[in-house]
GROMACS .gro file of C-alpha atoms in nm:
model
  329
    1MET     CA    1  10.928   8.754  13.237
    2LYS     CA    2  10.874   8.919  12.919
    3LEU     CA    3  10.628   8.839  12.688
    4LEU     CA    4  10.706   8.835  12.288
    5VAL     CA    5  10.383   8.837  12.075
    6THR     CA    6  10.319   8.715  11.737
    7THR     CA    7  10.054   8.607  11.490
    8GLY     CA    8  10.275   8.298  11.363
    9CYS     CA    9  10.626   8.107  11.371
   10GLY     CA   10  10.752   7.773  11.311
   11ASN     CA   11  10.540   7.585  11.056
   12ILE     CA   12  10.288   7.890  11.056
   13ILE     CA   13  10.429   8.048  10.736
   14GLN     CA   14  10.183   8.250  10.582
   15GLY     CA   15  10.432   8.549  10.476
   16GLY     CA   16  10.759   8.746  10.519
   17ALA     CA   17  10.689   8.833  10.851
   18ASP     CA   18  10.634   8.467  10.967
   19ILE     CA   19  11.001   8.388  10.814
   20TRP     CA   20  11.139   8.688  10.999
   21VAL     CA   21  10.994   8.593  11.356
   22ASN     CA   22  11.146   8.237  11.291
   23HIS     CA   23  11.495   8.390  11.231
   24PHE     CA   24  11.420   8.596  11.559
   25ILE     CA   25  11.382   8.281  11.749
   26ASP     CA   26  11.679   8.117  11.617
   27LEU     CA   27  11.905   8.410  11.612
   28VAL     CA   28  11.811   8.675  11.865
   29LEU     CA   29  11.619   8.473  12.128
   30PRO     CA   30  11.900   8.286  12.288
   31LYS     CA   31  12.106   8.567  12.308
   32LEU     CA   32  11.869   8.793  12.523
   33LYS     CA   33  11.952   8.846  12.895
   34ASP     CA   34  11.610   8.832  13.034
   35ASP     CA   35  11.348   8.538  13.048
   36TYR     CA   36  11.118   8.571  12.745
   37PHE     CA   37  10.817   8.351  12.666
   38ILE     CA   38  10.686   8.351  12.322
   39PHE     CA   39  10.295   8.422  12.283
   40VAL     CA   40  10.124   8.312  11.980
   41ASP     CA   41   9.863   8.500  11.922
   42GLY     CA   42   9.613   8.224  11.760
   43ARG     CA   43   9.565   7.855  11.774
   44LYS     CA   44   9.828   7.588  11.763
   45PRO     CA   45   9.834   7.438  11.435
   46VAL     CA   46   9.796   7.080  11.331
   47GLY     CA   47  10.146   6.917  11.279
   48TRP     CA   48  10.325   7.178  11.499
   49GLU     CA   49  10.685   7.072  11.626
   50SER     CA   50  10.878   7.263  11.814
   51ASP     CA   51  11.192   7.262  12.064
   52ILE     CA   52  11.112   7.596  12.209
   53LYS     CA   53  11.010   7.556  12.579
   54ASN     CA   54  10.854   7.887  12.669
   55ILE     CA   55  10.557   7.911  12.422
   56HIS     CA   56  10.174   7.959  12.459
   57PHE     CA   57   9.907   7.966  12.184
   58HIS     CA   58   9.643   8.208  12.314
   59GLY     CA   59   9.349   8.030  12.107
   60ASP     CA   60   9.394   7.682  12.295
   61ASP     CA   61   9.404   7.823  12.650
   62SER     CA   62   9.270   8.171  12.727
   63ALA     CA   63   9.308   8.084  13.081
   64ARG     CA   64   9.666   8.069  13.070
   65SER     CA   65   9.695   8.378  12.853
   66LYS     CA   66   9.538   8.568  13.122
   67GLU     CA   67   9.794   8.420  13.356
   68LEU     CA   68  10.113   8.526  13.133
   69LEU     CA   69   9.960   8.863  13.081
   70GLU     CA   70   9.923   8.950  13.429
   71GLU     CA   71  10.240   8.800  13.540
   72CYS     CA   72  10.463   8.956  13.273
   73ASP     CA   73  10.672   9.261  13.314
   74GLU     CA   74  10.658   9.374  12.935
   75ILE     CA   75  10.491   9.286  12.620
   76HIS     CA   76  10.679   9.310  12.273
   77PHE     CA   77  10.542   9.274  11.966
   78LEU     CA   78  10.731   9.060  11.699
   79HIS     CA   79  10.405   9.085  11.457
   80ALA     CA   80  10.107   9.193  11.561
   81ASN     CA   81   9.727   9.188  11.410
   82TYR     CA   82   9.610   9.482  11.241
   83HIS     CA   83   9.312   9.504  11.483
   84LYS     CA   84   9.211   9.540  11.832
   85ARG     CA   85   9.292   9.206  12.073
   86GLU     CA   86   9.092   9.261  12.398
   87HIS     CA   87   9.339   9.041  12.572
   88LEU     CA   88   9.627   9.251  12.485
   89TRP     CA   89   9.479   9.583  12.514
   90GLU     CA   90   9.414   9.520  12.863
   91HIS     CA   91   9.792   9.534  12.950
   92LYS     CA   92   9.895   9.857  12.707
   93ASP     CA   93  10.096   9.989  13.008
   94LYS     CA   94  10.351   9.706  12.957
   95TRP     CA   95  10.394   9.745  12.606
   96GLY     CA   96  10.725   9.804  12.499
   97ILE     CA   97  10.882   9.732  12.132
   98ILE     CA   98  10.676   9.674  11.829
   99PHE     CA   99  10.854   9.566  11.479
  100VAL     CA  100  10.648   9.703  11.214
  101HIS     CA  101  10.658   9.478  10.915
  102ALA     CA  102  10.366   9.678  10.721
  103TYR     CA  103  10.218  10.008  10.823
  104LEU     CA  104   9.856   9.990  10.800
  105PRO     CA  105   9.825  10.374  10.655
  106ASP     CA  106  10.087  10.271  10.378
  107MET     CA  107   9.867   9.969  10.311
  108LEU     CA  108   9.555  10.168  10.261
  109LYS     CA  109   9.712  10.350   9.984
  110TYR     CA  110   9.666  10.069   9.716
  111GLY     CA  111   9.627  10.294   9.408
  112ASP     CA  112   9.447  10.115   9.120
  113SER     CA  113   9.402   9.794   9.292
  114VAL     CA  114   9.077   9.595   9.404
  115LYS     CA  115   9.010   9.684   9.774
  116GLN     CA  116   9.096   9.327   9.944
  117PHE     CA  117   9.252   9.222  10.284
  118ASN     CA  118   9.329   8.864  10.403
  119THR     CA  119   9.281   8.972  10.755
  120ASN     CA  120   9.078   9.212  10.970
  121VAL     CA  121   9.220   9.591  10.952
  122ASN     CA  122   9.140   9.871  11.156
  123GLU     CA  123   9.336  10.163  11.129
  124ASP     CA  124   9.237  10.340  11.452
  125ASP     CA  125   9.318  10.014  11.626
  126PHE     CA  126   9.638   9.957  11.473
  127LEU     CA  127   9.768  10.335  11.532
  128GLU     CA  128   9.688  10.319  11.898
  129LEU     CA  129   9.885   9.996  11.905
  130LEU     CA  130  10.188  10.186  11.787
  131HIS     CA  131  10.113  10.489  12.008
  132TYR     CA  132  10.151  10.302  12.327
  133CYS     CA  133  10.451  10.073  12.220
  134LYS     CA  134  10.759  10.281  12.351
  135LYS     CA  135  10.961  10.207  12.056
  136ARG     CA  136  10.852  10.124  11.693
  137ILE     CA  137  11.107   9.919  11.447
  138TRP     CA  138  11.076   9.955  11.091
  139ILE     CA  139  11.174   9.635  10.916
  140GLY     CA  140  11.164   9.773  10.561
  141ASN     CA  141  11.450   9.905  10.310
  142ASN     CA  142  11.202  10.167  10.224
  143ASP     CA  143  11.045  10.493  10.342
  144SER     CA  144  10.698  10.496  10.529
  145GLN     CA  145  10.457  10.717  10.661
  146LEU     CA  146  10.530  10.567  10.971
  147PHE     CA  147  10.824  10.822  11.056
  148LYS     CA  148  10.632  11.103  10.988
  149ASP     CA  149  10.328  11.002  11.215
  150PHE     CA  150  10.585  10.877  11.473
  151PRO     CA  151  10.890  11.071  11.455
  152LYS     CA  152  11.005  10.983  11.812
  153GLU     CA  153  11.153  10.643  11.925
  154THR     CA  154  11.097  10.514  11.576
  155TYR     CA  155  11.406  10.334  11.425
  156THR     CA  156  11.499  10.094  11.140
  157ILE     CA  157  11.676   9.746  11.160
  158THR     CA  158  11.602   9.622  10.797
  159ASN     CA  159  11.544   9.265  10.726
  160PHE     CA  160  11.775   9.021  10.554
  161TYR     CA  161  11.788   8.787  10.289
  162GLN     CA  162  12.056   8.526  10.232
  163PHE     CA  163  12.086   8.395   9.866
  164LYS     CA  164  12.107   8.019   9.841
  165GLU     CA  165  12.001   7.884   9.497
  166ASN     CA  166  12.194   8.198   9.301
  167ALA     CA  167  12.029   8.074   8.981
  168LEU     CA  168  12.064   8.276   8.652
  169PRO     CA  169  11.754   8.400   8.456
  170SER     CA  170  11.552   8.137   8.247
  171VAL     CA  171  11.532   8.139   7.874
  172ASN     CA  172  11.170   8.120   7.904
  173ASN     CA  173  11.063   8.450   8.008
  174LYS     CA  174  10.675   8.467   7.890
  175LYS     CA  175  10.493   8.326   8.196
  176VAL     CA  176  10.466   8.501   8.504
  177GLY     CA  177  10.462   8.357   8.864
  178PHE     CA  178  10.300   8.527   9.159
  179THR     CA  179  10.419   8.405   9.514
  180SER     CA  180  10.259   8.672   9.755
  181ARG     CA  181   9.939   8.693   9.981
  182ILE     CA  182   9.656   8.820   9.768
  183GLU     CA  183   9.555   9.149   9.949
  184SER     CA  184   9.502   9.510   9.777
  185ARG     CA  185   9.844   9.628   9.741
  186LYS     CA  186   9.997   9.329   9.596
  187ASN     CA  187   9.808   9.399   9.283
  188VAL     CA  188   9.737   9.044   9.147
  189HIS     CA  189   9.506   9.213   8.887
  190TYR     CA  190   9.785   9.295   8.705
  191LEU     CA  191   9.791   8.939   8.578
  192ASP     CA  192   9.447   9.009   8.387
  193GLY     CA  193   9.501   8.834   8.054
  194VAL     CA  194   9.868   8.737   8.132
  195GLU     CA  195   9.978   8.360   8.113
  196GLY     CA  196  10.131   8.239   8.439
  197PHE     CA  197  10.119   8.067   8.774
  198VAL     CA  198  10.005   8.202   9.127
  199LEU     CA  199  10.086   8.050   9.469
  200SER     CA  200   9.852   8.185   9.744
  201ASN     CA  201   9.532   8.140   9.940
  202ARG     CA  202   9.259   7.964   9.760
  203TYR     CA  203   8.990   8.168   9.940
  204ASP     CA  204   9.155   8.521   9.853
  205TRP     CA  205   9.201   8.394   9.495
  206LYS     CA  206   8.821   8.279   9.480
  207ASN     CA  207   8.726   8.622   9.589
  208ILE     CA  208   8.909   8.811   9.310
  209THR     CA  209   8.835   8.567   9.041
  210GLU     CA  210   8.462   8.537   9.134
  211ASN     CA  211   8.396   8.909   9.193
  212THR     CA  212   8.588   9.083   8.930
  213ASP     CA  213   8.584   9.099   8.557
  214PHE     CA  214   8.965   9.019   8.536
  215ASP     CA  215   9.059   8.754   8.269
  216PHE     CA  216   9.270   8.491   8.502
  217SER     CA  217   9.208   8.203   8.229
  218LYS     CA  218   9.549   8.172   8.162
  219ILE     CA  219   9.669   8.155   8.525
  220LYS     CA  220   9.693   7.821   8.692
  221PHE     CA  221   9.666   7.848   9.051
  222TYR     CA  222   9.839   7.646   9.327
  223GLN     CA  223   9.731   7.660   9.722
  224TRP     CA  224   9.994   7.839   9.927
  225ASP     CA  225  10.180   7.544  10.134
  226ILE     CA  226  10.547   7.593  10.220
  227LYS     CA  227  10.623   7.230  10.174
  228ILE     CA  228  10.540   7.293   9.751
  229HIS     CA  229  10.743   7.631   9.725
  230GLU     CA  230  11.056   7.500   9.590
  231SER     CA  231  10.876   7.282   9.341
  232PHE     CA  232  10.662   7.609   9.229
  233MET     CA  233  10.979   7.806   9.197
  234LYS     CA  234  11.136   7.552   8.947
  235LYS     CA  235  10.816   7.578   8.737
  236GLU     CA  236  10.853   7.714   8.368
  237TRP     CA  237  10.805   8.066   8.446
  238GLY     CA  238  11.084   8.353   8.414
  239ILE     CA  239  10.900   8.654   8.520
  240ALA     CA  240  10.803   8.742   8.869
  241HIS     CA  241  10.518   8.997   8.960
  242CYS     CA  242  10.657   9.182   9.260
  243CYS     CA  243  10.515   9.500   9.171
  244HIS     CA  244  10.340   9.569   9.503
  245THR     CA  245  10.255   9.923   9.622
  246ASN     CA  246  10.414  10.028   9.927
  247GLU     CA  247  10.628   9.719   9.974
  248PRO     CA  248  10.830   9.742  10.303
  249PHE     CA  249  11.111   9.487  10.265
  250GLY     CA  250  11.020   9.270   9.950
  251TYR     CA  251  11.091   8.939  10.055
  252ASN     CA  252  10.954   8.774   9.737
  253ILE     CA  253  11.176   9.034   9.526
  254PHE     CA  254  11.485   8.841   9.701
  255GLN     CA  255  11.330   8.500   9.651
  256ALA     CA  256  11.229   8.544   9.296
  257VAL     CA  257  11.595   8.681   9.174
  258ASP     CA  258  11.750   8.388   9.413
  259TRP     CA  259  11.557   8.152   9.178
  260GLY     CA  260  11.666   8.318   8.862
  261LYS     CA  261  11.311   8.523   8.784
  262ILE     CA  262  11.342   8.840   8.647
  263PRO     CA  263  11.096   9.070   8.866
  264ILE     CA  264  10.862   9.345   8.770
  265ILE     CA  265  10.887   9.571   9.098
  266HIS     CA  266  10.703   9.891   9.191
  267THR     CA  267  10.858  10.227   9.093
  268ASP     CA  268  10.883  10.343   9.437
  269TRP     CA  269  11.052  10.026   9.546
  270GLY     CA  270  11.434  10.042   9.605
  271ASP     CA  271  11.712  10.277   9.549
  272ILE     CA  272  11.823  10.147   9.210
  273ASP     CA  273  11.762  10.260   8.832
  274TYR     CA  274  11.604   9.907   8.722
  275ARG     CA  275  11.434   9.903   8.373
  276TYR     CA  276  11.156   9.668   8.474
  277LYS     CA  277  10.948   9.886   8.705
  278ALA     CA  278  10.590   9.984   8.712
  279ASN     CA  279  10.333  10.182   8.901
  280ASP     CA  280   9.981  10.066   8.781
  281LYS     CA  281   9.824   9.826   8.568
  282GLN     CA  282   9.923   9.969   8.239
  283SER     CA  283  10.275  10.046   8.324
  284PHE     CA  284  10.295   9.677   8.411
  285GLY     CA  285  10.200   9.583   8.083
  286TYR     CA  286  10.471   9.797   7.954
  287ALA     CA  287  10.750   9.650   8.172
  288TYR     CA  288  10.630   9.314   8.112
  289SER     CA  289  10.628   9.375   7.715
  290ASN     CA  290  10.997   9.527   7.757
  291ILE     CA  291  11.118   9.199   7.917
  292LEU     CA  292  10.998   9.013   7.642
  293ARG     CA  293  11.135   9.272   7.371
  294ASP     CA  294  11.464   9.266   7.541
  295THR     CA  295  11.758   9.041   7.432
  296PRO     CA  296  11.886   8.772   7.697
  297MET     CA  297  12.206   8.980   7.767
  298GLN     CA  298  11.989   9.304   7.832
  299ARG     CA  299  11.772   9.110   8.056
  300THR     CA  300  12.070   8.948   8.216
  301LYS     CA  301  12.229   9.299   8.251
  302GLN     CA  302  11.916   9.450   8.450
  303PHE     CA  303  11.871   9.116   8.653
  304LEU     CA  304  12.242   9.139   8.788
  305LYS     CA  305  12.214   9.494   8.864
  306LEU     CA  306  11.928   9.450   9.091
  307LYS     CA  307  12.081   9.137   9.244
  308THR     CA  308  12.394   9.337   9.332
  309TYR     CA  309  12.162   9.611   9.509
  310LEU     CA  310  11.989   9.306   9.705
  311LYS     CA  311  12.288   9.150   9.816
  312GLN     CA  312  12.371   9.452  10.049
  313PHE     CA  313  12.082   9.331  10.279
  314ASP     CA  314  12.251   8.971  10.325
  315ASN     CA  315  12.416   9.007  10.663
  316LYS     CA  316  12.215   8.804  10.909
  317GLU     CA  317  12.469   8.836  11.207
  318ASN     CA  318  12.466   9.224  11.176
  319TRP     CA  319  12.093   9.235  11.168
  320ALA     CA  320  12.083   9.001  11.478
  321LYS     CA  321  12.348   9.228  11.673
  322LYS     CA  322  12.134   9.560  11.595
  323ILE     CA  323  11.785   9.400  11.754
  324ILE     CA  324  11.974   9.211  12.061
  325VAL     CA  325  12.111   9.560  12.156
  326PHE     CA  326  11.773   9.690  12.169
  327PHE     CA  327  11.629   9.427  12.407
  328ASN     CA  328  11.961   9.391  12.621
  329SER     CA  329  12.044   9.768  12.661
   0.00000   0.00000   0.00000
């Protein structure tokens, strides 16, 4: 028996990594040759409903965790914490594959942002985890320091996104929407003085609004909940703040385009000549002004150029096949 460790799945959707894990469970897990057990490194959330038979929540039964960790032959990480977990560290000799959704040394290079993380982070612990795992798989579509630090047995299987809404850009482009976790590299402070909406965690929002001098008076905040995501995306805002430093895949960029929002993305993101890019707060302001000045035709041209680039990452069958090979070979 082999354990598949994750920090969340099912209705525990806090970010793109959780969506990725759900796709893994739906598309990959049924096609694996060996017996696998989902090991959620946390508590079972209220309202959890699942058809998964082999699943365990560490936070609810640590004794059962010990049994599973001792009985298993291998431990693979679908998504890991960014700090040491003693119960897992005791079995580092069993560590196999780890999927890297964000590389911590990249995350710590957050430019002109405010230092803020919504989870415990420890670079030494994280690097130790990657060192003892036998294979590392990067899910991003951009380069990372990961490949320089771990040049051997490090691979790429880029995430995927399938467009469903296929909305066209809105006429109202003045308001900006932000639909990410609030952490340093996400650069939420670029919304200083801008009118718009934020969908995120209330405690992280409270932290940055109460402990900085940024003007968020024109921003209306909504507590993150997967149940209101669709209604939030339908609100009257036309520009998406997706200008995140060292963004691995950029799930919210794909979602923004899918819902007809024009994203402002980071200068280093994507191999594409796109007009609305920025790499700091000042250039974000320039990109925002360019969107407002451009004609609807000019904005739509940039939007469609970006969407064409994104569409190359929409093959879920190919994504699943590549991952299955790693486990079944």
